[in-house]
Short mmCIF file of C-alpha atoms in Angstrom, two decimals:
data_model
loop_
_atom_site.label_atom_id
_atom_site.label_comp_id
_atom_site.label_asym_id
_atom_site.label_seq_id
_atom_site.Cartn_x
_atom_site.Cartn_y
_atom_site.Cartn_z
CA MET A 94 19.29 -65.33 -11.69
CA LEU A 95 17.44 -65.58 -14.48
CA PRO A 96 13.74 -65.55 -14.39
CA ASP A 97 12.29 -68.43 -15.44
CA TYR A 98 8.49 -68.72 -17.42
CA PRO A 99 7.11 -72.41 -16.88
CA ILE A 100 3.61 -71.19 -18.15
CA VAL A 101 4.63 -69.60 -20.94
CA LYS A 102 7.38 -72.24 -21.95
CA GLU A 103 4.18 -74.74 -21.90
CA MET A 104 2.28 -72.72 -23.80
CA LEU A 105 4.94 -72.20 -26.77
CA TRP A 106 5.72 -75.78 -26.18
CA LYS A 107 2.16 -77.33 -26.79
CA VAL A 108 2.18 -74.38 -29.85
CA PHE A 109 5.17 -75.91 -31.50
CA SER A 110 4.38 -79.27 -30.66
CA GLU A 111 1.58 -78.80 -33.17
CA ARG A 112 2.90 -76.91 -35.72
CA ILE A 113 5.51 -79.60 -36.75
CA GLY A 114 2.80 -82.27 -35.91
CA THR A 115 0.58 -80.48 -38.49
CA ALA A 116 3.41 -79.73 -40.77
CA GLU A 117 4.14 -83.31 -40.34
CA ALA A 118 0.59 -84.64 -41.50
CA ARG A 119 1.13 -82.49 -44.58
CA SER A 120 3.97 -84.06 -45.88
CA LEU A 121 3.30 -87.99 -45.06
CA GLY A 122 0.99 -87.94 -47.86
CA PHE A 123 -1.39 -91.34 -47.96
CA LEU A 124 0.57 -92.68 -44.99
CA GLY A 125 -0.65 -89.99 -43.05
CA GLY A 126 -3.78 -91.71 -43.10
CA CYS A 127 -2.85 -95.45 -42.06
CA GLN A 128 -4.00 -96.36 -38.97
CA GLN A 129 -1.46 -96.03 -35.61
CA THR A 130 -1.34 -97.26 -32.58
CA LEU A 131 0.42 -96.04 -29.47
CA ILE A 132 2.76 -98.37 -28.12
CA LYS A 133 2.66 -97.29 -24.19
CA GLU A 134 5.72 -98.28 -22.11
CA GLY A 135 6.11 -101.47 -20.59
CA ARG A 136 3.59 -103.06 -23.22
CA GLY A 137 6.20 -104.54 -24.93
CA SER A 138 6.54 -104.88 -29.20
CA THR A 139 4.66 -107.86 -30.25
CA LEU A 140 2.56 -107.30 -33.44
CA ASP A 141 -0.58 -108.50 -33.61
CA ARG A 142 -1.46 -109.16 -36.72
CA ALA A 143 -5.24 -109.78 -38.39
CA ASP A 144 -4.63 -112.99 -39.09
CA GLY A 145 -3.93 -114.22 -35.62
CA SER A 146 -0.42 -114.75 -36.34
CA THR A 147 2.11 -112.12 -33.81
CA GLN A 148 5.50 -111.15 -33.98
CA GLU A 149 7.91 -109.55 -31.43
CA SER A 150 8.93 -106.34 -33.08
CA ASN A 151 12.38 -104.60 -32.48
CA ILE A 152 10.93 -100.65 -32.67
CA GLU A 153 13.48 -98.81 -33.86
CA HIS A 154 13.34 -95.22 -32.63
CA LEU A 155 13.58 -92.65 -35.12
CA LYS A 156 16.07 -89.43 -34.32
CA ILE A 157 15.80 -86.54 -36.13
CA GLU A 158 18.15 -83.14 -35.28
CA GLN A 159 17.94 -80.15 -36.28
CA SER A 160 18.95 -76.65 -34.60
CA LEU A 161 18.41 -72.66 -34.51
CA ASN A 162 21.30 -70.60 -34.36
CA VAL A 163 20.19 -67.20 -33.38
CA ASP A 164 23.02 -64.97 -32.23
CA TYR A 165 22.70 -63.42 -29.04
CA PRO A 166 23.05 -59.77 -30.42
CA ASN A 167 20.23 -60.64 -33.04
CA LEU A 168 17.82 -62.65 -30.93
CA GLU A 169 15.25 -59.77 -30.74
CA ASN A 170 15.23 -59.60 -34.83
CA LEU A 171 14.12 -63.28 -34.72
CA HIS A 172 10.58 -63.37 -36.20
CA ILE A 173 7.73 -66.01 -36.03
CA SER A 174 7.63 -66.83 -38.62
CA GLU A 175 11.21 -67.48 -39.53
CA VAL A 176 10.68 -69.88 -36.24
CA PHE A 177 7.60 -71.33 -37.98
CA ARG A 178 9.53 -72.47 -41.08
CA PHE A 179 11.84 -73.94 -38.42
CA LEU A 180 9.54 -76.48 -37.00
CA ASP A 181 7.64 -76.85 -40.58
CA ASN A 182 10.82 -78.39 -42.22
CA LEU A 183 11.73 -79.90 -39.00
CA GLY A 184 8.08 -81.72 -39.19
CA ALA A 185 8.42 -82.21 -43.47
CA ARG A 186 12.10 -84.25 -42.35
CA LEU A 187 10.22 -86.35 -39.64
CA ALA A 188 7.54 -87.03 -41.84
CA GLN A 189 10.17 -88.24 -44.67
CA GLU A 190 11.91 -90.41 -41.94
CA LYS A 191 8.85 -91.82 -41.09
CA THR A 192 7.95 -92.92 -44.50
CA ARG A 193 11.99 -94.07 -45.45
CA HIS A 194 11.44 -96.43 -42.43
CA THR A 195 7.51 -96.85 -42.84
CA PHE A 196 8.80 -98.78 -46.60
CA GLU A 197 11.65 -99.86 -45.19
CA VAL A 198 9.73 -102.53 -43.20
CA LEU A 199 7.20 -103.24 -45.60
CA SER A 200 10.42 -104.52 -47.89
CA GLN A 201 11.46 -106.35 -45.22
CA GLU A 202 8.19 -107.59 -44.52
CA LEU A 203 7.28 -108.54 -48.30
CA GLU A 204 10.73 -110.39 -49.06
CA LYS A 205 9.83 -112.60 -46.10
CA ILE A 206 7.10 -114.06 -47.40
CA GLY A 207 7.45 -113.84 -50.97
CA ASN A 208 5.96 -111.42 -51.85
CA VAL A 209 7.97 -109.52 -54.58
CA GLU A 210 7.67 -109.62 -58.14
CA SER A 211 10.59 -109.55 -60.16
CA SER A 212 12.24 -106.98 -61.75
CA LYS A 213 13.03 -108.70 -64.96
CA ASN A 214 8.95 -108.99 -65.52
CA PRO A 215 7.35 -106.44 -68.09
CA ALA A 216 5.21 -103.87 -66.05
CA HIS A 217 2.17 -104.81 -67.49
CA GLU A 218 3.04 -108.00 -66.16
CA LYS A 219 3.71 -106.75 -62.60
CA ILE A 220 0.10 -105.42 -62.48
CA LEU A 221 -1.69 -108.39 -63.79
CA LEU A 222 0.35 -110.80 -61.10
CA ALA A 223 -0.44 -107.91 -58.50
CA PHE A 224 -3.82 -107.76 -59.03
CA GLU A 225 -4.31 -111.59 -58.99
CA LYS A 226 -2.57 -111.45 -55.33
CA MET A 227 -4.49 -108.49 -54.16
CA ASP A 228 -7.76 -108.11 -53.29
CA ILE A 229 -9.84 -106.22 -55.21
CA HIS A 230 -13.74 -104.46 -54.43
CA PHE A 231 -16.75 -104.22 -55.87
CA VAL A 232 -19.79 -102.14 -55.45
CA ASP A 233 -22.92 -103.56 -57.05
CA GLY A 234 -21.47 -106.43 -58.58
CA ARG A 235 -18.81 -103.76 -60.18
CA TRP A 236 -15.14 -103.76 -59.94
CA ILE A 237 -13.46 -100.39 -57.99
CA PRO A 238 -9.91 -100.15 -59.25
CA PRO A 239 -7.56 -99.66 -56.48
CA SER A 240 -4.94 -97.13 -56.18
CA LEU A 241 -1.62 -97.51 -57.21
CA VAL A 242 1.04 -95.87 -55.30
CA ALA A 243 4.87 -95.37 -56.90
CA ASN A 244 7.30 -93.91 -56.80
CA PRO A 245 7.87 -91.10 -59.04
CA ALA A 246 10.53 -93.09 -60.79
CA THR A 247 8.68 -95.84 -61.53
CA ALA A 248 4.99 -94.29 -61.95
CA PRO A 249 5.76 -93.77 -65.60
CA ILE A 250 6.92 -97.32 -66.08
CA LEU A 251 3.89 -98.65 -64.48
CA ALA A 252 1.43 -95.71 -66.51
CA GLU A 253 2.92 -97.64 -69.51
CA GLY A 254 2.40 -101.09 -68.19
CA TRP A 255 -1.35 -99.86 -67.81
CA ASN A 256 -1.46 -98.57 -70.79
CA HIS A 257 -0.27 -101.46 -72.67
CA ILE A 258 -2.87 -103.32 -70.78
CA ARG A 259 -5.38 -101.53 -72.04
CA SER A 260 -4.46 -101.63 -75.86
CA SER A 261 -4.17 -105.27 -76.54
CA PRO A 262 -7.05 -107.80 -76.36
CA ALA A 263 -5.32 -110.42 -74.92
CA LEU A 264 -4.31 -108.81 -71.42
CA LEU A 265 -7.10 -107.30 -71.77
CA ARG A 266 -8.73 -110.82 -71.43
CA ARG A 267 -6.62 -111.90 -69.20
CA LEU A 268 -7.60 -108.98 -66.74
CA SER A 269 -11.39 -109.38 -67.44
CA ALA A 270 -10.80 -113.32 -66.19
CA ILE A 271 -8.81 -111.87 -62.91
CA ILE A 272 -11.19 -109.22 -62.18
CA ASP A 273 -14.19 -111.92 -63.08
CA GLN A 274 -12.36 -114.74 -60.55
CA LYS A 275 -12.37 -112.26 -57.74
CA ARG A 276 -15.59 -110.79 -58.31
CA GLU A 277 -16.50 -114.72 -57.59
CA GLN A 278 -14.28 -114.41 -54.32
CA TYR A 279 -15.58 -111.84 -53.37
CA ARG A 280 -19.84 -112.86 -53.46
CA ASP A 281 -19.07 -115.76 -51.65
CA ARG A 282 -16.59 -113.66 -48.65
CA GLU A 283 -19.87 -111.70 -48.83
CA ALA A 284 -22.23 -114.65 -48.95
CA ALA A 285 -20.53 -116.20 -45.76
CA ARG A 286 -20.75 -112.78 -43.72
CA LYS A 287 -22.74 -113.53 -40.44
CA LEU A 288 -24.77 -109.86 -40.57
CA VAL A 289 -26.34 -110.78 -36.76
CA GLU A 290 -25.97 -113.31 -34.00
#
């Protein structure tokens, strides 16, 4: 019978799990900063939204498989750097799958509520329509421009649209009007806030 080393296996599992988690976090990009909630077994899968509504969710379990094949005679020559490279790749693949799934669900939800812009509109029009729909934040009355996150293939198109807005007096006036309207909405929200009970 081969010896079993449960304490060593537990320690290795902890190190390997941390390595996978670090690689995953490094590969998640801005999604890594999003709030996450652990849904414990038996709690159900109901999403409680900020507006008070709820939605039953079909939780999809992501499945990632990867194998490290080592011939038994070569096992003693396996270097830890190869194992870590394997774990880093596994973490990156896990992040890729989470990102893909997140954007699929987000796209479905945006389609449901009708918050999707037609691809027929020019890029500058899409940007202005997005500004009309989003909350814009201000500090001391100054506009804090939002970060635009885009697919690498879409980023140059958005940059061209933004440059078009900046070079067109008519579009700049429209953007300024949107910002002024959002500033008033922001001031109204701030004035209506209760600071102390």
